[in-house]
XYZ file of C-alpha atoms in Angstrom:
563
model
C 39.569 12.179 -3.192
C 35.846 12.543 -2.081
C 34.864 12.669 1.221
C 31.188 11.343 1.632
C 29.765 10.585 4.705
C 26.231 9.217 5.272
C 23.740 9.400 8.071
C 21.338 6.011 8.302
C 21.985 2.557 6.784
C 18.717 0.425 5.552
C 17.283 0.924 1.970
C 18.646 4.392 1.630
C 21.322 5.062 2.539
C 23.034 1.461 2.219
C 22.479 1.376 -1.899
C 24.335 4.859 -1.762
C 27.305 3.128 0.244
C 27.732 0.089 -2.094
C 26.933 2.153 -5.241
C 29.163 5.476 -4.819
C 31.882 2.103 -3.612
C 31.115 0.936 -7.566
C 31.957 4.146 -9.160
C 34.862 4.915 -7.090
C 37.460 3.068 -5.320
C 39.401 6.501 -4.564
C 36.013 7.901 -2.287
C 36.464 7.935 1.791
C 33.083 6.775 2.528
C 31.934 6.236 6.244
C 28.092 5.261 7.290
C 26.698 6.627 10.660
C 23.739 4.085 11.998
C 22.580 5.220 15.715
C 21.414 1.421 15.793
C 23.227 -1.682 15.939
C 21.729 -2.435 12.523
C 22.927 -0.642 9.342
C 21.188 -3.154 6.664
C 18.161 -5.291 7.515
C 15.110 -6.014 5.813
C 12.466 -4.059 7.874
C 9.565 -5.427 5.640
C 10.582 -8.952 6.606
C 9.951 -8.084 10.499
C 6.193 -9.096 10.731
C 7.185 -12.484 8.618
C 9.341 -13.153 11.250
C 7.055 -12.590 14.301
C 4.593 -14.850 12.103
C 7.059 -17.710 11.771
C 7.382 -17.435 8.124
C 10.817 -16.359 8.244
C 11.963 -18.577 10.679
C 15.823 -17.352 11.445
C 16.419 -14.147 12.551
C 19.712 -13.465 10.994
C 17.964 -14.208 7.353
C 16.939 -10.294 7.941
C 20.123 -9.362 8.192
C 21.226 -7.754 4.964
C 24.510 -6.441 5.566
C 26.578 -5.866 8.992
C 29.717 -3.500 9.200
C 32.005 -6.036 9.164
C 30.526 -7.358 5.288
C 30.403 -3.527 4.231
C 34.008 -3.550 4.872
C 34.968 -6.185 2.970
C 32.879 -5.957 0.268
C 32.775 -1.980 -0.433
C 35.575 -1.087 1.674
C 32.820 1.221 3.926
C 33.802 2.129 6.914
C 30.454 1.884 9.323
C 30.092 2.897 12.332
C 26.821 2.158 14.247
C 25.401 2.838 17.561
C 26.919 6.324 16.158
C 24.455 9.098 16.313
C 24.848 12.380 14.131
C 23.434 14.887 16.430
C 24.298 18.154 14.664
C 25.463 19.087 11.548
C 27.886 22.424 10.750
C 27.166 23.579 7.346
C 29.855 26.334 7.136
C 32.499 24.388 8.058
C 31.458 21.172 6.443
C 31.273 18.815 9.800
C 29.191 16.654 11.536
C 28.886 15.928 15.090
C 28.639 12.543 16.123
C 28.340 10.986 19.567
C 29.358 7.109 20.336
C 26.043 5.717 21.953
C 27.712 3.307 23.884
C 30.343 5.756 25.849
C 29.029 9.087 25.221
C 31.786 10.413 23.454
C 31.670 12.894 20.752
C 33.744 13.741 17.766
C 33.921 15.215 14.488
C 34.180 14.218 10.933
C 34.081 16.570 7.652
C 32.957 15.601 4.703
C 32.899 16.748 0.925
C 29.463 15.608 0.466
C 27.065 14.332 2.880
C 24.058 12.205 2.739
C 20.601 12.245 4.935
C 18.783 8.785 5.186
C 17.158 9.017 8.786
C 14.171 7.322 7.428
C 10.799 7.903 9.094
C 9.302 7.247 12.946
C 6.304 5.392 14.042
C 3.407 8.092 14.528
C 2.605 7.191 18.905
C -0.373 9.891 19.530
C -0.527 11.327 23.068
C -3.577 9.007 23.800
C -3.856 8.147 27.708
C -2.168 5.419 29.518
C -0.143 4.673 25.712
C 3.142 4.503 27.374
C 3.220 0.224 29.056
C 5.054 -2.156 28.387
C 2.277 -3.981 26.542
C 2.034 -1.778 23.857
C 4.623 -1.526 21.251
C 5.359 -0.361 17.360
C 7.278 -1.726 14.925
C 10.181 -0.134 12.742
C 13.046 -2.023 13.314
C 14.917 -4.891 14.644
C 15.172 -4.250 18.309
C 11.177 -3.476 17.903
C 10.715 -6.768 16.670
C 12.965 -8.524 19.327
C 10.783 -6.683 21.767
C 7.225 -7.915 20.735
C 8.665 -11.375 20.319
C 9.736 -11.226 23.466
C 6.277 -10.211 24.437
C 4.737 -12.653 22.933
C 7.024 -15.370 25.008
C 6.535 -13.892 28.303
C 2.790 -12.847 28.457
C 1.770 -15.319 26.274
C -0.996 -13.416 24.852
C -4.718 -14.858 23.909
C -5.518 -11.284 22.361
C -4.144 -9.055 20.057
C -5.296 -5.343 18.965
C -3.683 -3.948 16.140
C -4.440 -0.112 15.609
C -3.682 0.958 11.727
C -4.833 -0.586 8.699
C -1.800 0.101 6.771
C 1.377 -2.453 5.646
C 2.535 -2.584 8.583
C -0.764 -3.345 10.717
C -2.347 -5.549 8.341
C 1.128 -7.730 8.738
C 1.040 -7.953 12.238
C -2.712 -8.664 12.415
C -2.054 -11.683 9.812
C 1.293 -12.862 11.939
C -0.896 -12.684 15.161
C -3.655 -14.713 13.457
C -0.888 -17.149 12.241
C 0.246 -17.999 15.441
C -3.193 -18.669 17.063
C -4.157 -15.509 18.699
C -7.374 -14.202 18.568
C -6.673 -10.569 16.973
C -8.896 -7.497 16.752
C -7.858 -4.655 14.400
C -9.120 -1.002 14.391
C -8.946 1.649 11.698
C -10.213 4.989 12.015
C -10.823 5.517 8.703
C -13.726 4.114 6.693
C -11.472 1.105 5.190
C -7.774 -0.382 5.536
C -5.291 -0.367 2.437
C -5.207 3.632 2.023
C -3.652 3.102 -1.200
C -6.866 1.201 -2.339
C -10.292 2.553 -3.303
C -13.231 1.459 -0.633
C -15.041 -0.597 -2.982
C -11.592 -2.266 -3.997
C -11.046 -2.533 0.080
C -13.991 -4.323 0.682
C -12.500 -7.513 -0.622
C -10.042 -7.573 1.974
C -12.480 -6.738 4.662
C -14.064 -9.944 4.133
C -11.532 -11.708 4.040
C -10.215 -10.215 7.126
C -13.928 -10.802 8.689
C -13.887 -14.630 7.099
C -10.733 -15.497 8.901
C -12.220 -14.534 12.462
C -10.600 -11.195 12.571
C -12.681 -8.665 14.358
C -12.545 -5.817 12.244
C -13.551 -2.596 13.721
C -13.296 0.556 11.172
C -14.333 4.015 11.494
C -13.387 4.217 15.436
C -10.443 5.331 16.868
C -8.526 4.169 19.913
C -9.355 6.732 22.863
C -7.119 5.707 26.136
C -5.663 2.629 27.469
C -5.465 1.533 30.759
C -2.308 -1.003 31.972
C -3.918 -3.871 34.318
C -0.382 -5.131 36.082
C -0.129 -9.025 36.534
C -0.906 -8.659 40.413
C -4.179 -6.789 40.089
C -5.814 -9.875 37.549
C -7.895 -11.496 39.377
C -7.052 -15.155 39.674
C -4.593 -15.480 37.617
C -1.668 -17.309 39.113
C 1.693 -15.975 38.830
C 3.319 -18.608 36.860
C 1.171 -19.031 33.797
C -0.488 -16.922 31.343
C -0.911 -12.447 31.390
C 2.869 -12.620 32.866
C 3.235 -8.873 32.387
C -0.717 -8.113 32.672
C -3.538 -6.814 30.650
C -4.794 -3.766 28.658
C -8.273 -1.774 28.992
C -8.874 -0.306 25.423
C -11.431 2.767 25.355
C -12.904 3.550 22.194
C -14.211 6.596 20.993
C -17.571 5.411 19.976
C -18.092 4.141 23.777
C -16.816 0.152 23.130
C -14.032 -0.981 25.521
C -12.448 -4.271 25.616
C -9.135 -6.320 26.940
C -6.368 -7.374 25.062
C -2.924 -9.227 26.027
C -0.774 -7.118 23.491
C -1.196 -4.099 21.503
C 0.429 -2.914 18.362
C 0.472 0.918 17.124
C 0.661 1.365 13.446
C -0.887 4.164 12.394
C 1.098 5.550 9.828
C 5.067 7.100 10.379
C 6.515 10.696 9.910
C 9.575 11.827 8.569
C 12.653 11.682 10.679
C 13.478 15.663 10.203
C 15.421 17.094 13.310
C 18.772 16.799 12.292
C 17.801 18.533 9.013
C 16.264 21.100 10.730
C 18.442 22.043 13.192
C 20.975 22.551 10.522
C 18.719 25.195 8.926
C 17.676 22.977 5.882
C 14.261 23.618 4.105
C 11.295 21.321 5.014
C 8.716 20.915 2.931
C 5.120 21.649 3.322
C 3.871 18.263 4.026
C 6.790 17.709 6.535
C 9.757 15.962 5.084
C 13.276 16.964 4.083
C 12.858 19.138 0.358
C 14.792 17.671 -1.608
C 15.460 18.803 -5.732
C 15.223 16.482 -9.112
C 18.787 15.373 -8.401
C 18.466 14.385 -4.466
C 19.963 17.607 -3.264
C 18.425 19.388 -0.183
C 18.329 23.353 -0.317
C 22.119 22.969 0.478
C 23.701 21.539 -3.096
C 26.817 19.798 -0.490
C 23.824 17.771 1.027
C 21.847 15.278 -0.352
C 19.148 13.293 1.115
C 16.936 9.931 0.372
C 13.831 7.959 1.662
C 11.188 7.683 3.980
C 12.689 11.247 5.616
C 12.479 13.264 2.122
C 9.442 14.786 -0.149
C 9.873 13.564 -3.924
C 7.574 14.000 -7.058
C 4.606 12.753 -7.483
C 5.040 11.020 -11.074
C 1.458 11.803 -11.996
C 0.526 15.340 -10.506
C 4.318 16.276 -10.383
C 3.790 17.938 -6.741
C 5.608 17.016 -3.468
C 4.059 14.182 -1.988
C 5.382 11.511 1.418
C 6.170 7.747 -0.299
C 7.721 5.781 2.519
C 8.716 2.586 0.030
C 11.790 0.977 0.321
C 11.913 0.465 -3.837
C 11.858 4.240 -4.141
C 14.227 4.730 -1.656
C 16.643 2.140 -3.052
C 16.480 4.194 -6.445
C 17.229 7.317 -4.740
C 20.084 6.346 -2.530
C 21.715 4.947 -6.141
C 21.264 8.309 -8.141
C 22.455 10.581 -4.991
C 25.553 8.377 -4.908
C 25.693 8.870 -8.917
C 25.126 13.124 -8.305
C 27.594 12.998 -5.405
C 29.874 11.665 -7.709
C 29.822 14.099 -10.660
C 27.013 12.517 -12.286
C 24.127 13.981 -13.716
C 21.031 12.351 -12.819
C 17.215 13.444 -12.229
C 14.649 11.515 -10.163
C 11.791 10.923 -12.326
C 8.978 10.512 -9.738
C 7.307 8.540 -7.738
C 3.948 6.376 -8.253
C 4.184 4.372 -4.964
C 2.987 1.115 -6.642
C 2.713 -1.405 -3.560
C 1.650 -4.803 -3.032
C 0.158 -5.965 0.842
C -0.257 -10.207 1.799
C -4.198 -10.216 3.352
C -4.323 -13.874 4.042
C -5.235 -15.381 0.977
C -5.183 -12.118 -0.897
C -2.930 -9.904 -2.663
C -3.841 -6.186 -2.894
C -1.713 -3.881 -5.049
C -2.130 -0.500 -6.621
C -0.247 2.140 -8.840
C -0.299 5.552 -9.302
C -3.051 7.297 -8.272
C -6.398 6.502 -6.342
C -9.922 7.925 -6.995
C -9.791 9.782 -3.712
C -6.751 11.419 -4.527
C -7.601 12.436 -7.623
C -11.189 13.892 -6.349
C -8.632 15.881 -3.551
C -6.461 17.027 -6.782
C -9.515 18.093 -8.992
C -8.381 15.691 -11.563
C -10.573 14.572 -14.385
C -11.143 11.170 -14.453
C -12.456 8.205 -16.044
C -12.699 4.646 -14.143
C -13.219 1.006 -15.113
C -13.755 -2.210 -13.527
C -13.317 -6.457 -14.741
C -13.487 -9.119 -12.403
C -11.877 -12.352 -14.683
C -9.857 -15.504 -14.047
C -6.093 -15.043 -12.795
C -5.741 -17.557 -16.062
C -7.330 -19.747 -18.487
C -11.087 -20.382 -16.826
C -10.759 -24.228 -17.605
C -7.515 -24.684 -16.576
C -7.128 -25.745 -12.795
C -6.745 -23.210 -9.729
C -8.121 -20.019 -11.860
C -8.834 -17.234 -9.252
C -10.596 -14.046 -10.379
C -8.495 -11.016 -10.461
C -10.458 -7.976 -9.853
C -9.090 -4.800 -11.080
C -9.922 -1.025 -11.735
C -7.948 1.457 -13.589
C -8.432 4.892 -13.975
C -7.593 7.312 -16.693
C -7.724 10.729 -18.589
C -10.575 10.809 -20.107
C -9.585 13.153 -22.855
C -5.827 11.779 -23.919
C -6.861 8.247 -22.302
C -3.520 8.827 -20.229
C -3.652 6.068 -17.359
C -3.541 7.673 -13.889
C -3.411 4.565 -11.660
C -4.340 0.887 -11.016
C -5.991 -1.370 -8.533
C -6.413 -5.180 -8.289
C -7.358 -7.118 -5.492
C -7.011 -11.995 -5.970
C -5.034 -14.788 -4.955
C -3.174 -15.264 -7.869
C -1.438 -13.201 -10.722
C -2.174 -9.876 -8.916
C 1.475 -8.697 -8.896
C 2.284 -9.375 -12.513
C -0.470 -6.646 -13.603
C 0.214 -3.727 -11.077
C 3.647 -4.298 -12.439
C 2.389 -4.356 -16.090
C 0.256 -1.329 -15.170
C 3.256 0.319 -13.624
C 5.674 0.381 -16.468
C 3.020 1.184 -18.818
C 1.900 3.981 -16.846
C 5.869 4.928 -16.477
C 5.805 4.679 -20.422
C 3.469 7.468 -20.753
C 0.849 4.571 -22.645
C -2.814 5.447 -23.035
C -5.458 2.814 -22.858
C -5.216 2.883 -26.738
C -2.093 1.841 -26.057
C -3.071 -1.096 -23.361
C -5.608 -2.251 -25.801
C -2.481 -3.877 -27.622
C -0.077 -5.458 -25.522
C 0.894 -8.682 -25.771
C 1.372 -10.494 -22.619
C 2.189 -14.253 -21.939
C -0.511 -16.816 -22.558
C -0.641 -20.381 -21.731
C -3.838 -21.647 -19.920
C -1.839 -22.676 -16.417
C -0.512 -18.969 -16.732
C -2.710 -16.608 -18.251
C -5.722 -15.966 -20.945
C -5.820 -14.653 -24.404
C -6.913 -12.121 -23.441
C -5.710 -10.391 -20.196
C -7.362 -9.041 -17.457
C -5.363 -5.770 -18.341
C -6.862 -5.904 -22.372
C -10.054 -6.987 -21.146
C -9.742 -3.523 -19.039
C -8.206 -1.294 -21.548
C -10.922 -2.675 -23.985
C -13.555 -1.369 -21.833
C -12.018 2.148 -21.290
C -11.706 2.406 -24.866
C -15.200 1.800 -25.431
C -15.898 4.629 -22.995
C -13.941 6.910 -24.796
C -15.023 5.723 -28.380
C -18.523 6.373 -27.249
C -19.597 2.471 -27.551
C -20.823 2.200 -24.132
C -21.877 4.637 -21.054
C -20.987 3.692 -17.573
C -23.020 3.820 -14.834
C -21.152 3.214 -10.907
C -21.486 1.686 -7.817
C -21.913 4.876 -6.296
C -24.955 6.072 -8.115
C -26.751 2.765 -8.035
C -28.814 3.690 -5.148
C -29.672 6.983 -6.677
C -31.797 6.299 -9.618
C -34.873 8.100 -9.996
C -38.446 7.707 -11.366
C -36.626 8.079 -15.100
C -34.459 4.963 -15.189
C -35.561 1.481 -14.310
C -32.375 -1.032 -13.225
C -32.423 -4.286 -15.282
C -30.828 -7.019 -14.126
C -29.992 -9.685 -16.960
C -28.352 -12.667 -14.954
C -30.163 -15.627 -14.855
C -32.636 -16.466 -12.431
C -30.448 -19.050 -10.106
C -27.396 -16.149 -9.311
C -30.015 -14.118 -8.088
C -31.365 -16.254 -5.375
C -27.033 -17.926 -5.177
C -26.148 -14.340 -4.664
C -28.424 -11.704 -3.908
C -29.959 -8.412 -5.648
C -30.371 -4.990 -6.123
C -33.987 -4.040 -4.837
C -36.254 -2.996 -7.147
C -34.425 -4.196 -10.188
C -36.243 -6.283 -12.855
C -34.607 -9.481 -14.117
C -34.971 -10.879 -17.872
C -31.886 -13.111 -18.240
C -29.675 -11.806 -21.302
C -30.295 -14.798 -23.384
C -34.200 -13.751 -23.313
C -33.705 -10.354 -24.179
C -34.349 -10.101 -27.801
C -37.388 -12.021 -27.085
C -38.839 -9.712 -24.472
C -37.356 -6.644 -25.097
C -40.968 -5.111 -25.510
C -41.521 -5.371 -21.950
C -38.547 -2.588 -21.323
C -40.311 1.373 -21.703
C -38.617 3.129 -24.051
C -39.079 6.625 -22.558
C -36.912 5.314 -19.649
C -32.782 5.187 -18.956
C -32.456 1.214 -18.710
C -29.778 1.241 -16.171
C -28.457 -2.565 -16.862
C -26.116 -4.699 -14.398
C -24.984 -8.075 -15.046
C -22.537 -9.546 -12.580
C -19.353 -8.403 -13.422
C -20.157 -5.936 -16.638
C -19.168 -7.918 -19.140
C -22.706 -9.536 -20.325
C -23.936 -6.141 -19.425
C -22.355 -4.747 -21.737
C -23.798 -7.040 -24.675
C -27.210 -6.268 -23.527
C -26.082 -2.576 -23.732
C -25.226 -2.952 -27.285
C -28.461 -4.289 -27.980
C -30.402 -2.214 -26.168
C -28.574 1.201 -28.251
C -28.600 -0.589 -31.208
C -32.664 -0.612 -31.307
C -33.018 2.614 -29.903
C -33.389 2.635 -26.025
C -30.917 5.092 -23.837
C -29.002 2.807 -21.348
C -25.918 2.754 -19.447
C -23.836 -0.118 -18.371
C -22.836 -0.886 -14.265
C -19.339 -1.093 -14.739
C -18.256 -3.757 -12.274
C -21.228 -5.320 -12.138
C -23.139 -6.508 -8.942
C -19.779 -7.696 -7.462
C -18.327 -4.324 -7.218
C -21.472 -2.646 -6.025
C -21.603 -5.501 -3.382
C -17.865 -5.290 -1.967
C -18.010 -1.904 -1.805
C -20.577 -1.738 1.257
C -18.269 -4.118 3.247
């Protein structure tokens, strides 16, 4: 009979529980949780400060008492591993309620200690104003915030998941919210000009968004030292100074940390197990750590990166569902390699979805990866079919094989359904040869005949088949005396929405006509307002001789991208 013990519950370390249960009803399994939650959904915790998830117990996936009946788990939580003997196969584990400590072998044991809110040492951070949020009782906590100080400002610090959540959930429930972002955009996982979408649409729904600035000290304001502010209504617990580090400073009723977490390592290190370079638990193809008796899963590990095949931090709970299963498969006798991760991701903006796959341009720039990258901004569905929402989306690829590397898109509707699409294909191995053929659903209330994710692959192949040549966003602003930019919308969209300066406009449908007012010893650098009827008057510039190049994207990416 197998011993297997496992330290943290959640995505992890749970699917290991109720899987190695399903392969074997001889296994002693027991689950260590230092919490008083083994199995909750921690992505549902800013839905519930919002409102949208209205009953707490709803995030309540699993408690001890259903483990044991279902997968005859014995958990134990409020239960903290605090030391693990690898010679002699035991853990130590200390009761957090009494203080008590014991010991309990194990065959094989699993790691699932998940990841911790990054707090840096910035002045005055440590008030009972200020707050993260990883888990249940840090939920309970800003609620109860919320109730008692009954806040008229929010600052959120972190443009990630987990900030962009609680900025929406503050907005939601009528509270005038600032968020800050050191770096030059939120949505890491997103390009900037991809970004910019959901800047404005954090700017249109009142949101001050402040980015490039960082939070420098904060200064707690008890209740008693507000002036006139009685004691019985409103700032119950008191105020916060914010200090920036560009010299702005400003009070807010709440504040909310979520910059980013780190890997949840000590135990694993104290016991003499390897860490990685970038910080987290190594771990091989099969979930073992550096010792083969230990395995170890999620947020706390390093996997593969699916497209460069190096180590890289993913702290998803799909991943770490997969993982948890196949160490629970490898514990067991099985046989089973993890086969990467592309951290495909999807984050609620208001209104707007953004999701992404595999890799971004910045990454690849950091790799020294070749690259190729297109954009198309089209309807979600059929154009003339009701509630059609444009989908804006940019791939990138190998330029020589045509292998894709990752995806973006950025809507309202149907943006989920092609980072998935993207996903498996990119899983697949597919090129954008490949993408050029799939056949996807079509029905005007659901999609087009031809998909955003054809439309795409059609204009990377013409990139690689030599039928166009791209010109970007990026080098817009760059053109010299050689090139002159045409712009071949039609007169009204320029003055509707703006232009680039210095651009000349003949409208496409003139273009024939007046093509003899283009120089032909120039590069006619041509946008349109998405790419596509740019790249008609591309072909028809080529095909009678000029040298052009196409702004893929259009005028809409080259706008976004300097929000």
């Amino acid at each position: 009979m197998t011993k297997i013990l496992i330290v943290g519950g959640v995505a992890g370390g749970a699917s290991a529980a109720a899987r190695a249960r399903r392969l074997s009803e001889d296994a002693e399994i027991i689950m260590f949780e230092r919490g008083n939650f083994v199995s909750f959904a921690n992505c549902g915790l800013p839905y519930h400060i919002s409102g949208d998830i209205e009953e707490r117990s709803k995030l309540l996936l699993q408690t001890p008492e259903s483990f044991l009946a279902r997968f005859n788990v014995d958990v134990r939580v409020m239960s903290e591993v605090v030391s693990i003997n690898r010679q002699d196969k035991t853990i130590t584990v200390q009761n957090q309620l009494d203080g008590t400590i014991y010991h309990e072998s194990y065959d094989v044991l699993l790691l699932s200690p998940g990841a911790a809110p990054i707090v840096p040492p910035i002045p005055g951070i440590d008030n009972p104003l200020t707050h993260s949020l990883r888990n249940i009782p840090d939920m309970d906590r800003i609620i109860e915030t919320i109730k008692k100080n009954k806040p008229k400002h929010a600052t959120v610090v972190g443009g990630g998941f987990i900030g962009l959540e609680m900025m929406e959930a503050f907005h939601q429930l009528g509270i005038k919210t600032t968020l800050i972002e050191m770096a030059n955009q939120v949505m890491a996982p997103v390009d900037k000009e991809m970004a910019g979408f959901a800047h404005a649409e954090i700017r249109d729904k009142g949101v001050e968004l402040k980015l490039g600035v960082a939070l420098e000290a904060v200064e707690y304001i008890p209740n008693e030292n507000i002036n006139g502010v009685p004691s019985d209504e409103g700032h119950l617990e008191g105020q916060l100074n914010l200090m920036l580090n560009n010299g702005d400073a400003f009070t807010t009723d709440i504040l909310i940390m979520a910059i980013g977490v780190r890997p949840e390592t000590k135990l694993a290190k104290e016991a003499g197990l390897q860490i990685g370079e970038l910080g987290g638990i190594y771990t091989n193809d099969m979930m073992q750590t550096s010792d083969p008796n230990i395995y170890a899963v999620g947020d706390a590990i390093e996997e593969k990166d699916f497209v460069t095949g190096k180590q890289t931090l993913v702290p998803l709970a799909g991943p770490a569902n997969r993982q948890g299963r196949m160490a629970a498969n490898n514990m067991l006798g099985r046989q089973e390699a993890y086969r990467g991760t592309q951290g495909t991701a999807i984050c609620k903006i208001f209104d707007l979805a953004v999701a992404s796959t595999g890799k971004n341009e910045k990454q690849l720039k950091l790799e020294g990866i070749d690259y190729e990258k297109v954009y198309v901004h089209t309807a979600s569905h059929a154009s003339y079919y009701p509630g059609a929402e444009i989908v804006s989306f940019k791939m990138l690829f190998n330029p020589q094989n045509g292998k894709i590397l990752g995806a973006q898109a950025v809507g309202k509707d149907g943006i989920d359904k092609r980072i998935d699409v993207m996903a498996v294909a990119q899983r697949a191995g597919m090129t954008v040869e490949q993408l050029q053929h799939l056949e996807l659903t079509y029905a005007p209330p659901y999609g087009s005949a031809k998909d955003v994710i054809n439309q795409a692959a059609f204009v990377a192949h013409n990139l690689l088949q030599g039928d166009s040549k791209a010109i970007h966003f990026d080098q817009i602003d760059s053109i010299n005396d050689g090139q002159l930019l045409l712009d071949i919308r039609d007169p009204e969209e320029l003055i509707e929405t703006g232009y680039i300066e210095g651009a000349i406009n003949i409208p496409l449908d003139q273009l024939r006509l007046r093509i003899k007012e283009l120089p032909r010893d120039k590069e006619i650098i041509i946008y349109c307002q998405v790419g596509l009827r740019g790249h008609v008057a591309y072909r028809q510039l080529v095909n009678q001789g000029f040298k052009a190049r196409n702004l893929l994207g259009g005028y809409r990416t080259y706008c976004f991208a300097q929000l």
